[in-house]
Amino acid sequence: MACGLSAAWARTAATTVSNCTAGAASVDVCPMALSLGTWPPRTIGTFHSPAARVHGGLCRQEAMPMEPNAPDVPAGFVPANFSPGFLTLSGPYFIHRGEGETRLGLRVGEAHANYVGVAHGGVLATFADVALSFAVHDSERPALAVVSNTLTVNFLSGTKSGDWLEATCRLDRKGKRIAYCSGEIRRGDEVLMTMTGVYTILRKD
């Protein structure tokens, strides 16, 4: 979820990213954990799979085979395989890269439900933060490490177990240190949530 971020916090986080990425290539800081306000940031261990790649600290093993019990997903989506930890618990998330557009997907499961049997609002809010921060993260190569400054979500409708959700985001404005983005979460053609976010970019310089 989004978190308030002081200038000192951002400088400390940026220094940590710089120090970690200057070391062994197999160890890095997870910016998606940073974007969720985790401090101190976890490090990711050695990768043994040749398909594993690190983009600014966000580990992704794209086009890896589905697990036997993986959720049913539409054609073209592959596991996002974000860094382990909270995003493993809140997902699993999937990614589809089309021409000029990247979409993130989530199959709502029973573990996402609240006490009345619909998806908890925190599940959608987390999905919104993941999608918005990923839009910033993925906007450059090498990919950017980002942390959340603000997250604004508007709940328009609920969703239940079994529903397939897709998030699309736009990078509205990006400077050297701050990025502004917006997006929607849909179930089919229905918009369930609109969201906006402001993110700090942790550059080494």
Coordinates of C-alpha atoms in Angstrom, one line a residue:
M1 CA 0.0 0.0 0.0
A2 CA 1.1 3.6 -0.4
C3 CA 3.0 5.2 2.3
G4 CA 4.1 8.7 3.3
L5 CA 7.7 9.2 2.3
S6 CA 10.1 11.8 3.7
A7 CA 13.0 13.2 1.8
A8 CA 15.4 11.7 4.3
W9 CA 13.7 8.3 3.9
A10 CA 14.0 8.5 0.1
R11 CA 17.7 9.5 0.3
T12 CA 18.4 6.6 2.6
A13 CA 16.5 4.1 0.4
A14 CA 18.3 5.4 -2.7
T15 CA 21.7 5.0 -1.0
T16 CA 20.7 1.4 -0.1
V17 CA 19.7 0.7 -3.7
S18 CA 23.0 2.1 -4.9
N19 CA 25.1 0.1 -2.4
C20 CA 23.3 -3.2 -3.1
T21 CA 23.3 -2.9 -6.8
A22 CA 27.0 -2.1 -6.8
G23 CA 27.7 -5.5 -5.3
A24 CA 27.1 -9.0 -6.6
A25 CA 24.7 -9.2 -9.6
S26 CA 22.7 -11.8 -7.9
V27 CA 21.7 -9.6 -4.9
D28 CA 19.6 -6.5 -5.2
V29 CA 17.0 -4.5 -3.4
C30 CA 13.3 -5.2 -4.3
P31 CA 11.7 -1.9 -5.3
M32 CA 8.3 -3.4 -5.3
A33 CA 8.8 -4.1 -1.6
L34 CA 9.9 -0.5 -1.3
S35 CA 6.8 0.7 -3.1
L36 CA 4.8 -1.1 -0.4
G37 CA 6.6 0.8 2.3
T38 CA 8.8 -2.1 3.5
W39 CA 11.8 -0.9 5.5
P40 CA 14.5 -1.9 5.7
P41 CA 14.3 -3.3 2.2
R42 CA 14.8 -7.1 1.8
T43 CA 17.5 -8.4 -0.5
I44 CA 16.9 -11.1 -3.0
G45 CA 19.2 -14.1 -3.0
T46 CA 21.0 -15.9 -5.8
F47 CA 19.1 -16.9 -8.9
H48 CA 19.7 -20.4 -10.3
S49 CA 17.2 -20.2 -13.2
P50 CA 18.7 -19.0 -16.5
A51 CA 15.3 -17.4 -17.2
A52 CA 15.5 -15.2 -14.1
R53 CA 16.2 -11.5 -14.8
V54 CA 16.5 -8.5 -12.5
H55 CA 15.1 -5.2 -13.7
G56 CA 16.1 -2.6 -11.2
G57 CA 15.7 -5.1 -8.4
L58 CA 12.3 -6.4 -9.5
C59 CA 12.9 -10.1 -10.2
R60 CA 10.8 -11.5 -12.9
Q61 CA 11.0 -15.0 -14.5
E62 CA 8.9 -14.3 -17.6
A63 CA 7.2 -17.0 -19.7
M64 CA 8.0 -19.6 -17.0
P65 CA 5.7 -22.7 -17.0
M66 CA 2.5 -22.4 -14.9
E67 CA 2.4 -24.3 -11.7
P68 CA 0.0 -27.3 -11.7
N69 CA -2.5 -25.5 -9.4
A70 CA -2.1 -22.0 -11.0
P71 CA -5.2 -20.0 -11.6
D72 CA -6.8 -20.2 -15.0
V73 CA -5.7 -17.1 -17.0
P74 CA -6.5 -15.7 -20.4
A75 CA -4.2 -16.3 -23.3
G76 CA -1.2 -14.1 -23.5
F77 CA -0.8 -13.7 -19.8
V78 CA 2.3 -15.2 -18.0
P79 CA 3.2 -15.2 -14.3
A80 CA 4.7 -11.8 -13.3
N81 CA 6.8 -13.6 -10.6
F82 CA 7.4 -10.4 -8.7
S83 CA 9.9 -10.7 -5.8
P84 CA 8.8 -13.1 -3.0
G85 CA 7.1 -11.9 0.1
F86 CA 3.9 -9.9 0.4
L87 CA 3.3 -9.8 -3.4
T88 CA 3.3 -13.6 -3.3
L89 CA 0.6 -13.5 -0.7
S90 CA -1.5 -10.8 -2.3
G91 CA -1.3 -12.3 -5.8
P92 CA -0.4 -14.2 -7.9
Y93 CA -0.1 -11.5 -10.5
F94 CA 0.1 -12.0 -14.3
I95 CA 1.5 -9.8 -17.0
H96 CA 0.6 -9.3 -20.7
R97 CA 2.7 -7.2 -23.0
G98 CA 0.9 -6.0 -26.1
E99 CA 1.8 -3.4 -28.7
G100 CA 2.0 -0.1 -26.8
E101 CA 0.2 -1.5 -23.7
T102 CA 1.1 -3.6 -20.7
R103 CA -1.7 -5.2 -18.6
L104 CA -1.4 -6.8 -15.2
G105 CA -3.9 -9.5 -14.2
L106 CA -5.2 -11.1 -11.1
R107 CA -7.6 -14.0 -10.6
V108 CA -9.6 -13.4 -7.4
G109 CA -9.4 -16.4 -5.1
E110 CA -11.1 -17.4 -1.9
A111 CA -8.1 -16.1 0.1
H112 CA -8.9 -12.6 -1.3
A113 CA -12.4 -12.6 0.2
N114 CA -13.7 -10.6 3.1
Y115 CA -16.3 -11.7 5.7
V116 CA -19.2 -11.1 3.3
G117 CA -17.7 -13.2 0.5
V118 CA -16.4 -10.5 -1.9
A119 CA -12.9 -9.4 -2.5
H120 CA -11.5 -7.3 0.3
G121 CA -11.0 -3.7 -0.6
G122 CA -7.3 -4.0 0.3
V123 CA -6.8 -6.6 -2.4
L124 CA -8.0 -4.1 -5.0
A125 CA -6.0 -1.3 -3.5
T126 CA -2.8 -3.4 -3.4
F127 CA -3.4 -4.4 -7.0
A128 CA -3.8 -0.7 -7.9
D129 CA -0.5 0.2 -6.2
V130 CA 1.3 -2.8 -7.8
A131 CA 0.0 -1.8 -11.3
L132 CA 0.8 1.9 -11.0
S133 CA 4.2 1.5 -9.5
F134 CA 5.0 -1.1 -12.2
A135 CA 4.1 1.4 -14.9
V136 CA 6.8 3.7 -13.5
H137 CA 9.3 0.9 -12.8
D138 CA 8.9 -0.4 -16.4
S139 CA 9.2 2.9 -18.1
E140 CA 13.0 2.8 -18.6
R141 CA 15.8 0.4 -19.1
P142 CA 17.4 -0.5 -16.8
A143 CA 14.1 -0.5 -14.9
L144 CA 13.5 1.9 -12.1
A145 CA 13.3 1.4 -8.4
V146 CA 10.3 3.3 -7.0
V147 CA 8.5 4.0 -3.7
S148 CA 4.9 5.1 -3.2
N149 CA 4.2 8.7 -2.2
T150 CA 0.4 8.8 -2.5
L151 CA -2.2 6.3 -3.7
T152 CA -5.8 7.4 -4.4
V153 CA -8.4 4.7 -5.2
N154 CA -12.1 5.0 -6.1
F155 CA -14.2 1.9 -5.5
L156 CA -16.9 1.7 -8.2
S157 CA -18.0 -1.9 -7.8
G158 CA -17.2 -5.1 -6.0
T159 CA -15.8 -8.4 -7.2
K160 CA -16.0 -12.0 -6.1
S161 CA -13.9 -15.2 -6.1
G162 CA -13.3 -16.5 -9.6
D163 CA -13.4 -13.1 -11.3
W164 CA -10.5 -12.2 -13.6
L165 CA -9.3 -8.6 -13.2
E166 CA -7.1 -6.6 -15.4
A167 CA -5.3 -3.3 -14.6
T168 CA -4.2 -0.8 -17.2
C169 CA -2.1 2.3 -16.3
R170 CA -0.8 5.4 -17.9
L171 CA 2.3 7.3 -17.0
D172 CA 0.8 10.8 -17.0
R173 CA 4.0 12.8 -16.1
K174 CA 7.5 11.8 -15.1
G175 CA 10.4 13.9 -14.0
K176 CA 13.8 12.8 -12.8
R177 CA 12.6 12.0 -9.3
I178 CA 8.8 12.0 -9.3
A179 CA 6.2 10.3 -11.5
Y180 CA 2.5 10.6 -11.7
C181 CA 0.3 7.9 -13.1
S182 CA -3.3 6.8 -13.3
G183 CA -5.3 3.7 -14.3
E184 CA -8.3 1.5 -14.0
I185 CA -9.0 -2.1 -12.8
R186 CA -11.6 -3.9 -15.0
R187 CA -13.6 -7.0 -14.9
G188 CA -14.3 -7.5 -18.6
D189 CA -15.7 -4.2 -19.8
E190 CA -16.8 -3.1 -16.3
V191 CA -14.5 -0.6 -14.5
L192 CA -14.3 -1.7 -10.8
M193 CA -11.8 0.9 -9.7
T194 CA -10.0 4.0 -10.9
M195 CA -6.7 5.0 -9.3
T196 CA -4.0 7.6 -9.3
G197 CA -0.6 7.5 -7.7
V198 CA 2.5 9.6 -7.1
Y199 CA 5.8 7.7 -7.0
T200 CA 9.4 8.7 -6.0
I201 CA 12.1 7.3 -8.4
L202 CA 15.2 6.1 -6.5
R203 CA 18.0 7.0 -8.9
K204 CA 21.6 6.4 -8.0
D205 CA 22.8 9.9 -8.9

